[in-house]
Amino acid sequence: MTRIAILASGSGSNAESIMKAFENSNIIQISLVISNNSNAGVLARADKFNVPNVVINSAQAKEGLLLQALLNSGADYIVLAGYMKLIPKSIIAAFEKKILNIHPALLPKFGGKGMYGENVHKAVAEAKEKESGITIHFVNNNYDEGAILFQKRVALSSLDSYKEIGAKVLKLEHEFSPQIIEKTILNAAH
Ligand code: GAR
């Protein structure tokens, strides 16, 4: 069994799509959900799927508690599903090529510091882009710069508000993230 820890800061709809996809899997188990935010919706979603969940704030993460929790959980992989904090370098070193991030745009465009959540869709709308999409990539020490595993595009209308762009992108995230996570894990095993 390959164990995945999910890190999420907010509502957790992506975390839910992943927990649901692997609920009855005999190769992948979501073993832990960690949030930096005690009010995050993702915690109740984890409870719903009987997935253990904890809050580790960013100060605690910097002190090494996040790495400790990940190691204690026996996680083989880490999936960032709407995690809005920088991952400490010690974790990136301990989980090389084992951390995947779901980004709500077509990297390298609309990535980097400050480009997360709604900010991304606002920037895409402002730039009058004709398309947006999702990028699933490995995490390295620079925001949104690790090797790209998968991208999927979606056409935008000039009438789309940033909220409509966000809804189109989120739909792609829910549809594709679980299968790309599974594919990445299976490919690495061969
Ligand atoms: C998702 O769109 C995810 O791609 C984005 O935050 C949203 C979380 O939604 N992540 C980032 O911006 C990270 N840089 P959710 O909490 O409903 O899954």
PDB file of C-alpha atoms and ligand atoms in Angstrom:
ATOM      1  CA  MET A   1       0.000   0.000   0.000  1.00  0.00           C
ATOM      2  CA  THR A   2       1.293   3.457  -0.935  1.00  0.00           C
ATOM      3  CA  ARG A   3       0.431   6.047   1.669  1.00  0.00           C
ATOM      4  CA  ILE A   4      -0.361   9.647   0.787  1.00  0.00           C
ATOM      5  CA  ALA A   5      -0.564  12.630   3.119  1.00  0.00           C
ATOM      6  CA  ILE A   6      -2.634  15.526   1.802  1.00  0.00           C
ATOM      7  CA  LEU A   7      -1.812  19.110   2.799  1.00  0.00           C
ATOM      8  CA  ALA A   8      -4.589  21.654   2.342  1.00  0.00           C
ATOM      9  CA  SER A   9      -5.395  25.133   3.644  1.00  0.00           C
ATOM     10  CA  GLY A  10      -9.009  25.733   2.678  1.00  0.00           C
ATOM     11  CA  SER A  11     -12.270  24.166   1.635  1.00  0.00           C
ATOM     12  CA  GLY A  12     -10.641  20.946   0.557  1.00  0.00           C
ATOM     13  CA  SER A  13     -12.763  20.080  -2.452  1.00  0.00           C
ATOM     14  CA  ASN A  14      -9.648  18.692  -4.163  1.00  0.00           C
ATOM     15  CA  ALA A  15      -8.723  16.713  -1.070  1.00  0.00           C
ATOM     16  CA  GLU A  16     -12.245  15.290  -1.103  1.00  0.00           C
ATOM     17  CA  SER A  17     -12.039  14.234  -4.745  1.00  0.00           C
ATOM     18  CA  ILE A  18      -8.773  12.439  -3.951  1.00  0.00           C
ATOM     19  CA  MET A  19     -10.076  10.775  -0.762  1.00  0.00           C
ATOM     20  CA  LYS A  20     -13.162   9.647  -2.656  1.00  0.00           C
ATOM     21  CA  ALA A  21     -11.169   8.246  -5.581  1.00  0.00           C
ATOM     22  CA  PHE A  22      -8.983   6.095  -3.322  1.00  0.00           C
ATOM     23  CA  GLU A  23     -11.600   5.240  -0.692  1.00  0.00           C
ATOM     24  CA  ASN A  24     -11.686   1.578  -1.740  1.00  0.00           C
ATOM     25  CA  SER A  25      -8.289   1.327  -3.398  1.00  0.00           C
ATOM     26  CA  ASN A  26      -5.971  -1.498  -2.478  1.00  0.00           C
ATOM     27  CA  ILE A  27      -2.890   0.306  -3.783  1.00  0.00           C
ATOM     28  CA  ILE A  28      -3.271   3.849  -2.444  1.00  0.00           C
ATOM     29  CA  GLN A  29      -4.347   4.957   0.993  1.00  0.00           C
ATOM     30  CA  ILE A  30      -4.832   8.542   2.146  1.00  0.00           C
ATOM     31  CA  SER A  31      -3.259   8.169   5.555  1.00  0.00           C
ATOM     32  CA  LEU A  32      -3.341  11.743   6.857  1.00  0.00           C
ATOM     33  CA  VAL A  33      -4.715  15.191   6.115  1.00  0.00           C
ATOM     34  CA  ILE A  34      -2.774  18.154   7.472  1.00  0.00           C
ATOM     35  CA  SER A  35      -3.963  21.747   7.422  1.00  0.00           C
ATOM     36  CA  ASN A  36      -2.213  24.911   8.554  1.00  0.00           C
ATOM     37  CA  ASN A  37      -5.612  26.417   9.326  1.00  0.00           C
ATOM     38  CA  SER A  38      -7.898  25.197  12.132  1.00  0.00           C
ATOM     39  CA  ASN A  39     -10.964  26.645  10.359  1.00  0.00           C
ATOM     40  CA  ALA A  40     -10.296  24.862   7.077  1.00  0.00           C
ATOM     41  CA  GLY A  41     -13.223  22.950   5.606  1.00  0.00           C
ATOM     42  CA  VAL A  42     -10.840  20.168   4.644  1.00  0.00           C
ATOM     43  CA  LEU A  43     -10.790  18.906   8.264  1.00  0.00           C
ATOM     44  CA  ALA A  44     -14.507  18.020   8.265  1.00  0.00           C
ATOM     45  CA  ARG A  45     -14.136  16.453   4.825  1.00  0.00           C
ATOM     46  CA  ALA A  46     -11.332  14.247   6.179  1.00  0.00           C
ATOM     47  CA  ASP A  47     -13.538  13.222   9.115  1.00  0.00           C
ATOM     48  CA  LYS A  48     -16.250  12.243   6.635  1.00  0.00           C
ATOM     49  CA  PHE A  49     -13.820   9.789   5.024  1.00  0.00           C
ATOM     50  CA  ASN A  50     -12.400   8.636   8.381  1.00  0.00           C
ATOM     51  CA  VAL A  51      -9.001  10.015   7.441  1.00  0.00           C
ATOM     52  CA  PRO A  52      -6.916  11.145  10.450  1.00  0.00           C
ATOM     53  CA  ASN A  53      -6.371  14.901  10.359  1.00  0.00           C
ATOM     54  CA  VAL A  54      -4.289  17.434  12.254  1.00  0.00           C
ATOM     55  CA  VAL A  55      -3.617  21.158  12.266  1.00  0.00           C
ATOM     56  CA  ILE A  56       0.013  22.263  12.085  1.00  0.00           C
ATOM     57  CA  ASN A  57       0.406  26.004  11.674  1.00  0.00           C
ATOM     58  CA  SER A  58       3.233  27.552   9.692  1.00  0.00           C
ATOM     59  CA  ALA A  59       5.282  28.461  12.801  1.00  0.00           C
ATOM     60  CA  GLN A  60       5.067  24.833  13.954  1.00  0.00           C
ATOM     61  CA  ALA A  61       5.959  23.671  10.446  1.00  0.00           C
ATOM     62  CA  LYS A  62       9.112  25.809  10.533  1.00  0.00           C
ATOM     63  CA  GLU A  63      10.027  24.186  13.864  1.00  0.00           C
ATOM     64  CA  GLY A  64       9.960  20.756  12.250  1.00  0.00           C
ATOM     65  CA  LEU A  65       6.554  19.491  13.421  1.00  0.00           C
ATOM     66  CA  LEU A  66       5.252  19.090   9.884  1.00  0.00           C
ATOM     67  CA  LEU A  67       8.176  16.882   8.861  1.00  0.00           C
ATOM     68  CA  GLN A  68       7.788  14.883  12.053  1.00  0.00           C
ATOM     69  CA  ALA A  69       4.055  14.313  11.461  1.00  0.00           C
ATOM     70  CA  LEU A  70       4.692  13.259   7.866  1.00  0.00           C
ATOM     71  CA  LEU A  71       7.418  10.810   8.881  1.00  0.00           C
ATOM     72  CA  ASN A  72       5.316   9.427  11.766  1.00  0.00           C
ATOM     73  CA  SER A  73       2.377   8.829   9.417  1.00  0.00           C
ATOM     74  CA  GLY A  74       4.540   6.639   7.191  1.00  0.00           C
ATOM     75  CA  ALA A  75       3.590   8.747   4.165  1.00  0.00           C
ATOM     76  CA  ASP A  76       5.302   7.762   0.909  1.00  0.00           C
ATOM     77  CA  TYR A  77       3.905  10.734  -1.018  1.00  0.00           C
ATOM     78  CA  ILE A  78       2.635  14.204  -0.203  1.00  0.00           C
ATOM     79  CA  VAL A  79      -0.062  15.889  -2.264  1.00  0.00           C
ATOM     80  CA  LEU A  80      -0.548  19.652  -1.953  1.00  0.00           C
ATOM     81  CA  ALA A  81      -4.235  20.226  -2.616  1.00  0.00           C
ATOM     82  CA  GLY A  82      -4.728  23.953  -2.118  1.00  0.00           C
ATOM     83  CA  TYR A  83      -1.894  24.310   0.397  1.00  0.00           C
ATOM     84  CA  MET A  84      -1.029  27.995   0.579  1.00  0.00           C
ATOM     85  CA  LYS A  85       2.209  27.860   2.589  1.00  0.00           C
ATOM     86  CA  LEU A  86       5.784  27.280   1.541  1.00  0.00           C
ATOM     87  CA  ILE A  87       6.997  23.738   2.226  1.00  0.00           C
ATOM     88  CA  PRO A  88      10.082  23.755   4.491  1.00  0.00           C
ATOM     89  CA  LYS A  89      13.286  22.723   2.679  1.00  0.00           C
ATOM     90  CA  SER A  90      13.818  19.818   5.087  1.00  0.00           C
ATOM     91  CA  ILE A  91      10.585  18.223   3.805  1.00  0.00           C
ATOM     92  CA  ILE A  92      11.500  18.731   0.163  1.00  0.00           C
ATOM     93  CA  ALA A  93      14.849  17.056   0.837  1.00  0.00           C
ATOM     94  CA  ALA A  94      13.240  14.130   2.690  1.00  0.00           C
ATOM     95  CA  PHE A  95      10.557  13.596   0.021  1.00  0.00           C
ATOM     96  CA  GLU A  96      12.435  14.191  -3.233  1.00  0.00           C
ATOM     97  CA  LYS A  97      10.163  13.517  -6.249  1.00  0.00           C
ATOM     98  CA  LYS A  98       7.440  12.495  -3.798  1.00  0.00           C
ATOM     99  CA  ILE A  99       5.616  15.815  -3.436  1.00  0.00           C
ATOM    100  CA  LEU A 100       2.969  16.743  -5.995  1.00  0.00           C
ATOM    101  CA  ASN A 101       1.260  20.110  -6.273  1.00  0.00           C
ATOM    102  CA  ILE A 102      -1.986  20.907  -8.040  1.00  0.00           C
ATOM    103  CA  HIS A 103      -1.768  24.404  -9.521  1.00  0.00           C
ATOM    104  CA  PRO A 104      -4.859  26.162 -10.932  1.00  0.00           C
ATOM    105  CA  ALA A 105      -3.259  27.579 -14.106  1.00  0.00           C
ATOM    106  CA  LEU A 106      -1.013  26.653 -17.014  1.00  0.00           C
ATOM    107  CA  LEU A 107       2.499  27.000 -15.558  1.00  0.00           C
ATOM    108  CA  PRO A 108       4.928  28.643 -16.114  1.00  0.00           C
ATOM    109  CA  LYS A 109       2.313  31.337 -16.644  1.00  0.00           C
ATOM    110  CA  PHE A 110       0.519  32.566 -13.527  1.00  0.00           C
ATOM    111  CA  GLY A 111       2.792  30.880 -11.009  1.00  0.00           C
ATOM    112  CA  GLY A 112       5.172  32.021  -8.310  1.00  0.00           C
ATOM    113  CA  LYS A 113       4.817  33.909  -5.061  1.00  0.00           C
ATOM    114  CA  GLY A 114       1.336  35.323  -4.461  1.00  0.00           C
ATOM    115  CA  MET A 115      -0.168  33.289  -7.293  1.00  0.00           C
ATOM    116  CA  TYR A 116      -2.575  31.036  -5.458  1.00  0.00           C
ATOM    117  CA  GLY A 117      -6.311  30.480  -5.193  1.00  0.00           C
ATOM    118  CA  GLU A 118      -8.464  33.321  -6.536  1.00  0.00           C
ATOM    119  CA  ASN A 119      -5.424  35.548  -7.209  1.00  0.00           C
ATOM    120  CA  VAL A 120      -4.543  33.248 -10.084  1.00  0.00           C
ATOM    121  CA  HIS A 121      -7.972  33.466 -11.713  1.00  0.00           C
ATOM    122  CA  LYS A 122      -8.099  37.255 -11.225  1.00  0.00           C
ATOM    123  CA  ALA A 123      -4.735  37.579 -13.000  1.00  0.00           C
ATOM    124  CA  VAL A 124      -5.874  35.295 -15.828  1.00  0.00           C
ATOM    125  CA  ALA A 125      -9.078  37.350 -16.282  1.00  0.00           C
ATOM    126  CA  GLU A 126      -7.136  40.619 -16.215  1.00  0.00           C
ATOM    127  CA  ALA A 127      -4.682  39.359 -18.850  1.00  0.00           C
ATOM    128  CA  LYS A 128      -7.655  38.433 -21.072  1.00  0.00           C
ATOM    129  CA  GLU A 129      -6.279  34.932 -21.586  1.00  0.00           C
ATOM    130  CA  LYS A 130      -8.129  32.771 -24.093  1.00  0.00           C
ATOM    131  CA  GLU A 131      -7.439  29.649 -22.079  1.00  0.00           C
ATOM    132  CA  SER A 132      -6.471  28.483 -18.629  1.00  0.00           C
ATOM    133  CA  GLY A 133      -6.159  25.046 -17.066  1.00  0.00           C
ATOM    134  CA  ILE A 134      -4.383  22.977 -14.477  1.00  0.00           C
ATOM    135  CA  THR A 135      -0.806  21.904 -13.902  1.00  0.00           C
ATOM    136  CA  ILE A 136       0.237  18.983 -11.727  1.00  0.00           C
ATOM    137  CA  HIS A 137       3.947  19.099 -10.949  1.00  0.00           C
ATOM    138  CA  PHE A 138       6.646  17.905  -8.591  1.00  0.00           C
ATOM    139  CA  VAL A 139       7.549  20.391  -5.880  1.00  0.00           C
ATOM    140  CA  ASN A 140      11.074  21.755  -5.554  1.00  0.00           C
ATOM    141  CA  ASN A 141      12.516  24.624  -3.540  1.00  0.00           C
ATOM    142  CA  ASN A 142      11.055  27.336  -5.785  1.00  0.00           C
ATOM    143  CA  TYR A 143       7.350  28.100  -5.875  1.00  0.00           C
ATOM    144  CA  ASP A 144       5.636  26.369  -8.826  1.00  0.00           C
ATOM    145  CA  GLU A 145       8.869  25.471 -10.651  1.00  0.00           C
ATOM    146  CA  GLY A 146       9.202  21.684 -10.268  1.00  0.00           C
ATOM    147  CA  ALA A 147       8.966  19.270 -13.218  1.00  0.00           C
ATOM    148  CA  ILE A 148       5.544  19.250 -14.854  1.00  0.00           C
ATOM    149  CA  LEU A 149       3.719  15.908 -14.864  1.00  0.00           C
ATOM    150  CA  PHE A 150       0.454  16.921 -16.500  1.00  0.00           C
ATOM    151  CA  GLN A 151      -1.455  19.866 -17.908  1.00  0.00           C
ATOM    152  CA  LYS A 152      -5.022  20.172 -19.137  1.00  0.00           C
ATOM    153  CA  ARG A 153      -6.345  23.267 -20.875  1.00  0.00           C
ATOM    154  CA  VAL A 154      -9.815  24.789 -20.923  1.00  0.00           C
ATOM    155  CA  ALA A 155     -11.080  27.485 -23.277  1.00  0.00           C
ATOM    156  CA  LEU A 156     -12.196  30.773 -21.738  1.00  0.00           C
ATOM    157  CA  SER A 157     -14.771  33.209 -23.015  1.00  0.00           C
ATOM    158  CA  SER A 158     -14.044  36.931 -22.879  1.00  0.00           C
ATOM    159  CA  LEU A 159     -17.207  37.133 -20.774  1.00  0.00           C
ATOM    160  CA  ASP A 160     -15.940  34.753 -18.065  1.00  0.00           C
ATOM    161  CA  SER A 161     -15.551  36.394 -14.673  1.00  0.00           C
ATOM    162  CA  TYR A 162     -12.658  35.259 -12.497  1.00  0.00           C
ATOM    163  CA  LYS A 163     -15.151  33.183 -10.535  1.00  0.00           C
ATOM    164  CA  GLU A 164     -16.303  31.435 -13.713  1.00  0.00           C
ATOM    165  CA  ILE A 165     -12.695  30.800 -14.671  1.00  0.00           C
ATOM    166  CA  GLY A 166     -12.109  29.345 -11.203  1.00  0.00           C
ATOM    167  CA  ALA A 167     -15.115  27.041 -11.539  1.00  0.00           C
ATOM    168  CA  LYS A 168     -13.921  25.738 -14.925  1.00  0.00           C
ATOM    169  CA  VAL A 169     -10.447  25.087 -13.552  1.00  0.00           C
ATOM    170  CA  LEU A 170     -11.692  23.437 -10.346  1.00  0.00           C
ATOM    171  CA  LYS A 171     -13.787  21.017 -12.406  1.00  0.00           C
ATOM    172  CA  LEU A 172     -10.621  19.914 -14.246  1.00  0.00           C
ATOM    173  CA  GLU A 173      -8.742  19.538 -10.972  1.00  0.00           C
ATOM    174  CA  HIS A 174     -11.413  17.226  -9.556  1.00  0.00           C
ATOM    175  CA  GLU A 175     -11.575  15.216 -12.749  1.00  0.00           C
ATOM    176  CA  PHE A 176      -7.849  14.713 -13.394  1.00  0.00           C
ATOM    177  CA  SER A 177      -5.901  14.951 -10.135  1.00  0.00           C
ATOM    178  CA  PRO A 178      -6.718  11.486  -8.734  1.00  0.00           C
ATOM    179  CA  GLN A 179      -5.766   9.703 -11.959  1.00  0.00           C
ATOM    180  CA  ILE A 180      -2.532  11.658 -12.405  1.00  0.00           C
ATOM    181  CA  ILE A 181      -1.561  10.961  -8.790  1.00  0.00           C
ATOM    182  CA  GLU A 182      -2.173   7.258  -9.319  1.00  0.00           C
ATOM    183  CA  LYS A 183      -0.277   7.226 -12.630  1.00  0.00           C
ATOM    184  CA  THR A 184       2.722   9.004 -11.092  1.00  0.00           C
ATOM    185  CA  ILE A 185       2.879   6.549  -8.209  1.00  0.00           C
ATOM    186  CA  LEU A 186       2.555   3.521 -10.478  1.00  0.00           C
ATOM    187  CA  ASN A 187       5.181   4.838 -12.925  1.00  0.00           C
ATOM    188  CA  ALA A 188       7.661   5.414 -10.091  1.00  0.00           C
ATOM    189  CA  ALA A 189       7.150   1.856  -8.880  1.00  0.00           C
ATOM    190  CA  HIS A 190       8.354   0.416 -12.212  1.00  0.00           C
TER     191      HIS A 190
HETATM  192  C1  GAR B   1      -7.499  24.849  -5.938  1.00  0.00           C
HETATM  193  O1  GAR B   1      -7.943  25.533  -7.076  1.00  0.00           O
HETATM  194  C2  GAR B   1      -5.997  24.629  -6.010  1.00  0.00           C
HETATM  195  O2  GAR B   1      -5.526  24.381  -7.297  1.00  0.00           O
HETATM  196  C3  GAR B   1      -5.483  25.952  -5.520  1.00  0.00           C
HETATM  197  O3  GAR B   1      -6.341  26.292  -4.457  1.00  0.00           O
HETATM  198  C4  GAR B   1      -7.645  25.741  -4.700  1.00  0.00           C
HETATM  199  C5  GAR B   1      -8.098  24.977  -3.479  1.00  0.00           C
HETATM  200  O4  GAR B   1      -9.428  24.568  -3.576  1.00  0.00           O
HETATM  201  N1  GAR B   1      -4.124  25.820  -5.115  1.00  0.00           N
HETATM  202  C6  GAR B   1      -3.240  26.801  -5.177  1.00  0.00           C
HETATM  203  O5  GAR B   1      -3.517  27.911  -5.572  1.00  0.00           O
HETATM  204  C7  GAR B   1      -1.850  26.451  -4.678  1.00  0.00           C
HETATM  205  N2  GAR B   1      -0.858  27.287  -5.264  1.00  0.00           N
HETATM  206  P1  GAR B   1      -9.997  23.410  -2.626  1.00  0.00           P
HETATM  207  O6  GAR B   1      -9.623  23.783  -1.187  1.00  0.00           O
HETATM  208  O7  GAR B   1     -11.472  23.443  -2.824  1.00  0.00           O
HETATM  209  O8  GAR B   1      -9.384  22.126  -3.044  1.00  0.00           O
END
